[in-house]
Amino acid sequence: MELTNVGVIKSILGRHGFSFTKSLGQNFLTNPSVAPKMAKEGGAGPGMAVLEIGPGLGVLTKELAKAADQVLAVELDKKLEPVLKETLGDFDNVEVVYGDILKLDLEKLINEKFANKDFVVCANLPYYITSPIIMLLLESSLPFKSLTLMVQREAADRICAPVGSRQACALTVAVAYYAKAVKLFNVSRGSFLPQPKVDSCVIRLDLLEKPAIEVEDEAGFFRMVRAAFGQRRKTALNAISAGLDLPKEQVAEALKRAELAPNIRAEKLDMEQLGRLFKNLQI
Ligand code: SAM
């Protein structure tokens, strides 16, 4: 069954009375070359387990199941259950769990299903929750090796930008703290049904063995990063002072002790400078 063929998709969905829910980011792949490439670049192979988020019709799930030992897919839309039973019926190494990836007890689920197996995450993400999913996974202590994700092209540009460059944002810093981000390949909007308004890009986040810099209080560091990037037109001094409700003198003093210009903007700060600023902020 060619799951990327629009005729086949329409016939399966029609048979099961399924209609797309736009608010769930349901844009299903119709370009046959994308899922095999994602599975390969995502590290799905012998001996590996894969966590997929949002299997949809199962296009990527099938490719992952062909390559890896085991696939666990989490899908929010229960209406896809009869569809996935049909499309994945031939695979005995796939299990679909129905629930919200942001609300499930993922650590429990992964321990239960993967035991101590090495695993990777591979997903054509629902775009409306790209950042929360990335943050949830990176901040968890789940032992995955990499995240291979289809995201909007603009999000890929930001996530993979160097920290300290104009395109960097708070998410860039968070990703760079935990992982090395690489853009793998672009995917045009015409590769999906229904067609989204924007193009996409597949990226891979390879987990670092230890965070890029040492900070004593991670939560505090990320609070400062979010504040610093929260108001892009302001200097880091004004943004941090407003965002964290701190006296300007305290932030100015921290910048000085960190040997940073008083009027520097957050996007000019590299990882090491952000770490130094946090250390000197003493919050
Ligand atoms: N993997 C399929 C493909 O590539 O054709 C579908 C990808 S589609 C962009 C995103 C999928 O994520 C949809 O099936 C949607 O129902 C599901 N989804 C949306 N929000 C979710 C959530 N919070 N947790 C789990 N799955 C979710």
XYZ file of N, CA and C in Angstrom, residues 65 69-71 88-95:
36
model
N 9.840 1.243 11.077
C 9.632 -0.161 11.456
C 10.430 -1.109 10.563
N 14.537 -2.070 15.243
C 13.989 -3.251 15.940
C 12.576 -2.999 16.438
N 12.378 -1.768 16.941
C 11.119 -1.495 17.641
C 10.722 -0.033 17.456
N 9.428 0.210 17.271
C 8.931 1.588 17.144
C 7.775 1.793 18.114
N -0.597 -0.191 9.495
C 0.579 -0.787 10.149
C 0.360 -2.260 10.503
N -0.735 -2.797 9.996
C -1.125 -4.169 10.338
C -0.050 -5.221 10.085
N 0.825 -4.975 9.098
C 1.836 -5.987 8.757
C 3.073 -5.948 9.662
N 3.130 -4.967 10.539
C 4.352 -4.826 11.353
C 4.096 -5.259 12.799
N 4.906 -6.213 13.275
C 4.685 -6.631 14.663
C 5.670 -5.957 15.624
N 6.474 -5.019 15.085
C 7.428 -4.317 15.956
C 7.012 -2.865 16.210
N 5.731 -2.559 15.945
C 5.234 -1.184 16.158
C 4.126 -1.197 17.190
N 4.205 -0.257 18.107
C 3.079 -0.085 19.029
C 2.670 1.392 19.010
